[in-house]
Coordinates of C-alpha atoms in Angstrom, one line a residue:
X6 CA 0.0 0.0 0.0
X7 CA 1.4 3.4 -1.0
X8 CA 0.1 6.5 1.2
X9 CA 0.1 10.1 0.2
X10 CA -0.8 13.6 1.3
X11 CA -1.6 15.7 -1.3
X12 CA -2.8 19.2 -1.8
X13 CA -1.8 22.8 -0.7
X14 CA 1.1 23.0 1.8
X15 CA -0.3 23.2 5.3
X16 CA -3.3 22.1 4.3
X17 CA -2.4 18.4 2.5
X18 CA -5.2 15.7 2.8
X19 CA -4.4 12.0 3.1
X20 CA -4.5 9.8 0.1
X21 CA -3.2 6.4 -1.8
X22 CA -1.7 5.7 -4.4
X23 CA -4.9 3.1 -6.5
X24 CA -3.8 0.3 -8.7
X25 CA -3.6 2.9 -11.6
X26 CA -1.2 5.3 -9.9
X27 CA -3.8 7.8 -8.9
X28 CA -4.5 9.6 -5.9
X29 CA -7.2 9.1 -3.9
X30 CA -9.0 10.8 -1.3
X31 CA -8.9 9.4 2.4
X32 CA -9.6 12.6 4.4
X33 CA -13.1 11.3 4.5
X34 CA -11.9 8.0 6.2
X35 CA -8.6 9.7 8.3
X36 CA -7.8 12.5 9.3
X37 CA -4.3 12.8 8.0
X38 CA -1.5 10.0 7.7
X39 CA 0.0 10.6 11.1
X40 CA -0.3 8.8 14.8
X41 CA -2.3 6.0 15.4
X42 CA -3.5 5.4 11.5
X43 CA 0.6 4.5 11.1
X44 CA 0.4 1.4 13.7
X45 CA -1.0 -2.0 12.8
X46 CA -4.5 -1.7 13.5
X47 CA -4.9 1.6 11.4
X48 CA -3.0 0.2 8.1
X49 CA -5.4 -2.4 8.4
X50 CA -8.4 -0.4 8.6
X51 CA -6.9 1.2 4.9
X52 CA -6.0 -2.0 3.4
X53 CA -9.6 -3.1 3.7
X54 CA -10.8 -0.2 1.8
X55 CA -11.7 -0.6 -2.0
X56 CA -9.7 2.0 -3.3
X57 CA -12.1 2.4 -6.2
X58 CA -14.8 3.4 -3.6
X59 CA -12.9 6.6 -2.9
X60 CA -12.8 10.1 -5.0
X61 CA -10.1 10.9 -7.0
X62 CA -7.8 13.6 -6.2
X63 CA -7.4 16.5 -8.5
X64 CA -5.0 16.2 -11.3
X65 CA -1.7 17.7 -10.7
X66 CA -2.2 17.4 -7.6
X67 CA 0.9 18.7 -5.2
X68 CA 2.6 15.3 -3.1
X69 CA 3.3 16.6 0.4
X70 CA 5.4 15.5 2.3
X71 CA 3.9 11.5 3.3
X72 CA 3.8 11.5 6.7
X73 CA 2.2 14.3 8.7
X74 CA 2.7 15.6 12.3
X75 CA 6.0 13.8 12.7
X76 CA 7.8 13.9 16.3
X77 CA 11.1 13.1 16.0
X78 CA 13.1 13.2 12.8
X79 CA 16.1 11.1 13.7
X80 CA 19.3 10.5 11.7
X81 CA 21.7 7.7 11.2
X82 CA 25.3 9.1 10.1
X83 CA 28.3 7.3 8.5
X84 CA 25.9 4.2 7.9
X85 CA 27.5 3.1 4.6
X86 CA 31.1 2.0 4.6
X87 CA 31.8 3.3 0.7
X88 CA 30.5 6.8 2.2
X89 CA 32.4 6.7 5.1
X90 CA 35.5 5.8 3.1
X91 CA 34.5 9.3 0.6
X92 CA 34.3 11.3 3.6
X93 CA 37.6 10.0 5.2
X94 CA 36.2 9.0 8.3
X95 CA 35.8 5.9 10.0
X96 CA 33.3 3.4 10.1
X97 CA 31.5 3.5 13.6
X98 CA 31.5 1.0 16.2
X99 CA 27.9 2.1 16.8
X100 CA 25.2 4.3 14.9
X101 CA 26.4 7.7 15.0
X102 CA 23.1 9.7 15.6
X103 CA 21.3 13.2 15.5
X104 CA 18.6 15.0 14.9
X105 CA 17.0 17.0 11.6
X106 CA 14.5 19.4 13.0
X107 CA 10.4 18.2 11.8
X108 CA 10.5 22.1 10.5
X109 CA 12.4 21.2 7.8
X110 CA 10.3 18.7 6.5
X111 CA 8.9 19.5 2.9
X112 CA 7.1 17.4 0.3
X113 CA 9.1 15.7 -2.9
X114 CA 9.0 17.9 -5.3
X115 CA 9.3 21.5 -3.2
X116 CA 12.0 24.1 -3.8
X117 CA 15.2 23.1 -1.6
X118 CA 16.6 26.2 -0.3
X119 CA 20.1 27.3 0.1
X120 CA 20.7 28.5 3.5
X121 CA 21.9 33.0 3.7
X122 CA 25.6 32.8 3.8
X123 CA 25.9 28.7 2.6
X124 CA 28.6 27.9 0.4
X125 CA 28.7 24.4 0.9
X126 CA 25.0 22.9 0.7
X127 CA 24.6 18.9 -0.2
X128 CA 22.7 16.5 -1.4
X129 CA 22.0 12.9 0.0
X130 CA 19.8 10.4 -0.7
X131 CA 18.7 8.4 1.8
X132 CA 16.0 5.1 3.0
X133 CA 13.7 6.8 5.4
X134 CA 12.0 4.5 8.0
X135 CA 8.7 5.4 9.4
X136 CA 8.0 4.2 13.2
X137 CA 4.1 3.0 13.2
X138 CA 3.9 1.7 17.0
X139 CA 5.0 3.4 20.4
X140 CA 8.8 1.4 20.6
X141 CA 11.0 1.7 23.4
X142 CA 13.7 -0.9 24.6
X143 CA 12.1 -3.2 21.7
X144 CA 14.5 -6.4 20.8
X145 CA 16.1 -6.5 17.1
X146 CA 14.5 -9.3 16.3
X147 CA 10.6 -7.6 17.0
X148 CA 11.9 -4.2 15.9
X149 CA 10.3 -4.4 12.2
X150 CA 6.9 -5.1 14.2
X151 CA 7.3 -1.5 15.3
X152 CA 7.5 -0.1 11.8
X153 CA 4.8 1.1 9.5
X154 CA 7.0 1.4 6.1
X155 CA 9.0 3.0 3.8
X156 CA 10.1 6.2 2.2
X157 CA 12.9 8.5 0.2
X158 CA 14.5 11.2 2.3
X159 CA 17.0 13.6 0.8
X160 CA 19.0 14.2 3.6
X161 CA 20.1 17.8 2.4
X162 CA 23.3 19.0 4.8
X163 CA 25.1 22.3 5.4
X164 CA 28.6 20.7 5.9
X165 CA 30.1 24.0 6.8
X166 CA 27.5 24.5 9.2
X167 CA 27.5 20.3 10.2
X168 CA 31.7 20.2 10.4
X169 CA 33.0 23.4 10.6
X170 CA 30.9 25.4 13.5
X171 CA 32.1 23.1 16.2
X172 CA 29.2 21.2 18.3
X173 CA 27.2 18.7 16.8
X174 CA 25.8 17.5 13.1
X175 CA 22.6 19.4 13.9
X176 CA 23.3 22.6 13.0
X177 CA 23.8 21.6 9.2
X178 CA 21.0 19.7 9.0
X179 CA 17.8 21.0 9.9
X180 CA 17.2 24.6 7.9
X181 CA 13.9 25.1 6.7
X182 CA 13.2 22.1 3.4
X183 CA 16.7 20.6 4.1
X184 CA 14.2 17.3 4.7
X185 CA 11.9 16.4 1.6
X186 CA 10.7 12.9 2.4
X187 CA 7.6 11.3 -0.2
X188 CA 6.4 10.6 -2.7
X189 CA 5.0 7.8 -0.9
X190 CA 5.1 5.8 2.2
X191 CA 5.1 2.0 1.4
X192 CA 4.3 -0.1 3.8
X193 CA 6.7 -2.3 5.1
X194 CA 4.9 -5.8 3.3
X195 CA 5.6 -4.3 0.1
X196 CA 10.0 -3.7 0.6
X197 CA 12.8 -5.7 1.2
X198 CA 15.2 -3.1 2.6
X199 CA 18.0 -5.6 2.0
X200 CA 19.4 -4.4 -1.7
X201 CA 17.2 -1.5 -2.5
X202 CA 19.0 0.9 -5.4
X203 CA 19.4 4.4 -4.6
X204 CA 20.0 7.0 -7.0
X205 CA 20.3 10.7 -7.1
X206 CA 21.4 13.3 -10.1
X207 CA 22.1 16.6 -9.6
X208 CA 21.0 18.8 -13.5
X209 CA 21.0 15.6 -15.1
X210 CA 24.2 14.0 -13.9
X211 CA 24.1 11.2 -11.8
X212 CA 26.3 11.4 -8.8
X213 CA 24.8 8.7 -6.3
X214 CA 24.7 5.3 -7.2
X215 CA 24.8 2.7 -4.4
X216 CA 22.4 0.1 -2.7
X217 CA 21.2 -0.4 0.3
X218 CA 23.0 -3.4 0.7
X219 CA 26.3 -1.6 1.6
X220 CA 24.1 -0.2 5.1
X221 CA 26.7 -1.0 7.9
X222 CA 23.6 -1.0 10.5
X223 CA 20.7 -2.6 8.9
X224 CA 17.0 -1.6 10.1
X225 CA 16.1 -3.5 12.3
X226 CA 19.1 -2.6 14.3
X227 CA 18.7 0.5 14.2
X228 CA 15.1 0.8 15.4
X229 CA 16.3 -1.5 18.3
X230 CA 19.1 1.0 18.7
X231 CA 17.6 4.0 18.7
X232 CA 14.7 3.0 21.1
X233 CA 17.0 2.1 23.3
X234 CA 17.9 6.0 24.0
X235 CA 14.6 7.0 23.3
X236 CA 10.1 6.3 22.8
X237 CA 9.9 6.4 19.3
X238 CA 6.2 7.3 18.6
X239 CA 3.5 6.9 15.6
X240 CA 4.7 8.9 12.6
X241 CA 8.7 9.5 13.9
X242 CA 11.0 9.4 11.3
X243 CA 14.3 7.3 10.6
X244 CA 16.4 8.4 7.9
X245 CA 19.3 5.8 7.6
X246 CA 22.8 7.0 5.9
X247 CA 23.6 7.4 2.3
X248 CA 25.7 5.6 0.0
X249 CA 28.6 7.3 -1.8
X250 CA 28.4 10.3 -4.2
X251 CA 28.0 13.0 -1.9
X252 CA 29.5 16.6 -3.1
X253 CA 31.7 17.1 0.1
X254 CA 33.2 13.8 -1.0
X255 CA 34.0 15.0 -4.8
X256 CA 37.3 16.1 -5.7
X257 CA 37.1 18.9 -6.0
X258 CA 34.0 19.5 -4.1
X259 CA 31.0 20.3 -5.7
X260 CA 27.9 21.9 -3.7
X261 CA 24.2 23.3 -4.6
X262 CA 23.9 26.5 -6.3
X263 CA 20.4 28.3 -7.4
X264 CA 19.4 27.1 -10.8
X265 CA 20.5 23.5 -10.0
X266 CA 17.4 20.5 -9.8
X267 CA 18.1 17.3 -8.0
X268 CA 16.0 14.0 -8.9
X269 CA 16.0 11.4 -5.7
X270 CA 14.7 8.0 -6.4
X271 CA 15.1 4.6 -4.2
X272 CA 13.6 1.3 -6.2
X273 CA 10.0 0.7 -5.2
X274 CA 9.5 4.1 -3.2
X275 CA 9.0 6.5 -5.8
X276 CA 11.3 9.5 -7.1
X277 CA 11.2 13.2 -6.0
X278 CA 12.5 16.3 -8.2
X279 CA 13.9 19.2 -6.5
X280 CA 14.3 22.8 -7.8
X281 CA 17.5 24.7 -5.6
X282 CA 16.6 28.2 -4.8
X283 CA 18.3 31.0 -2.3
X284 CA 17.1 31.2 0.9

């Protein structure tokens, strides 16, 4: 099952995605795809729907972002080896982690904006887990129990502001629509997170190619990891590392400039398109 919110930003209605790739209309079912409509008895609910039984959405609709209301947006950094290796670092003994702020969560296809003062804005494209059931100290082996599904994340990062400006990642990684995450959210029946392609091109060019099979901590770690520290809730999100082709990593390095469009796809979970504008 592929979930959507569609329409106006900050006013997006919740959706899926019908056997013919349209949207359609759930706000008359749920209130939003958030909360308790992410954990097991709420998927259900939907699944049991005829899809055909709901309106269509308007054409052209705008994707928001997929999940609404989200908690906590937690990242997972230096999670592929061949990335770790780009960036000269090492690979962790354990999941290096921080936070993006939910602020700067956007839908696919919105204008990515280039912090005032950033030189050095990136691009990475990332498997995004989304949390369906209130987890905390959960066991790796029940962690995927705890999870609703699947979606892309384009982790965009200020490295001058992430490396440079002393404290932690944070600080590069939360600016306002630094987090597009959508088209979809696929339920987790529908993806085997084990060797999932992951692509993204910046004006054309494509400068990520990797799989998620190079992941040093796979998911279900992770969400045993994480919960460990923390209650992850209905709706929180996961983003999990990026594989190779970063711009800090280039040689020279290359970063974002206005005028530039990014497209972000993983296999099965859709593709977003980005136009890059000054903030």
């Amino acid at each position: 099952m592929k979930l959507v919110r569609f329409g106006a930003a900050g006013a997006e209605k919740p959706g899926l995605i019908d056997a013919d790739g349209k949207i359609r209309d759930l706000s008359g079912v749920v209130p939003d795809i958030a909360g308790e409509v992410l954990g097991r008895a709420g998927l259900e609910r939907l699944r049991a729907i005829d899809p055909n039984s709901l309106p269509l959405a308007p054409e052209g609709s705008r994707y928001g972002a997929c999940i609404g209301r989200v908690g906590n947006f937690i990242a997972v950094g230096l999670n592929y080896a061949d990335h770790a290796a780009e960036s000269g670092m090492a690979v962790p003994s354990e999941p290096v982690l921080f936070n993006k702020a939910p602020s700067c969560i956007v839908g696919p296809d919105d204008t990515v904006l280039i912090p005032r003062g950033s030189e050095k804005t990136d691009w990475e494209v990332e498997l995004a887990v989304v949390i369906g059931e209130r987890a905390s100290y959960v066991s790796e082996a029940e962690a995927l129990d705890y999870v609703a599904g699947y979606c892309v994340c384009n982790d965009v990062s200020e490295r001058a502001y992430q490396i440079e400006r002393g404290g932690q990642w944070t600080k590069g990684k939360g600016c306002p629509t630094f987090g597009p995450i959508g088209p979809w959210l696929v339920t987790k029946d529908e993806v085997d997170t084990s060797d999932l392609a992951m692509k993204l091109s910046v004006n054309g060019e494509l400068v990520q190619n990797g799989s998620s099979n190079t992941m040093v901590f796979k998911v279900p770690f992770l969400v045993h990891y994480i919960s460990q520290f923390m209650i992850l809730e209905p709706g929180d999100i996961i983003t999990t590392g990026t594989p190779p082709g970063v711009g800090m990593g280039m040689k020279p390095p290359r970063y974002l400039k206005p005028g530039d469009r990014m497209e972000v796809s993983i296999a099965g979970l859709g593709v977003q398109r980005q136009a890059v504008a000054a903030g």
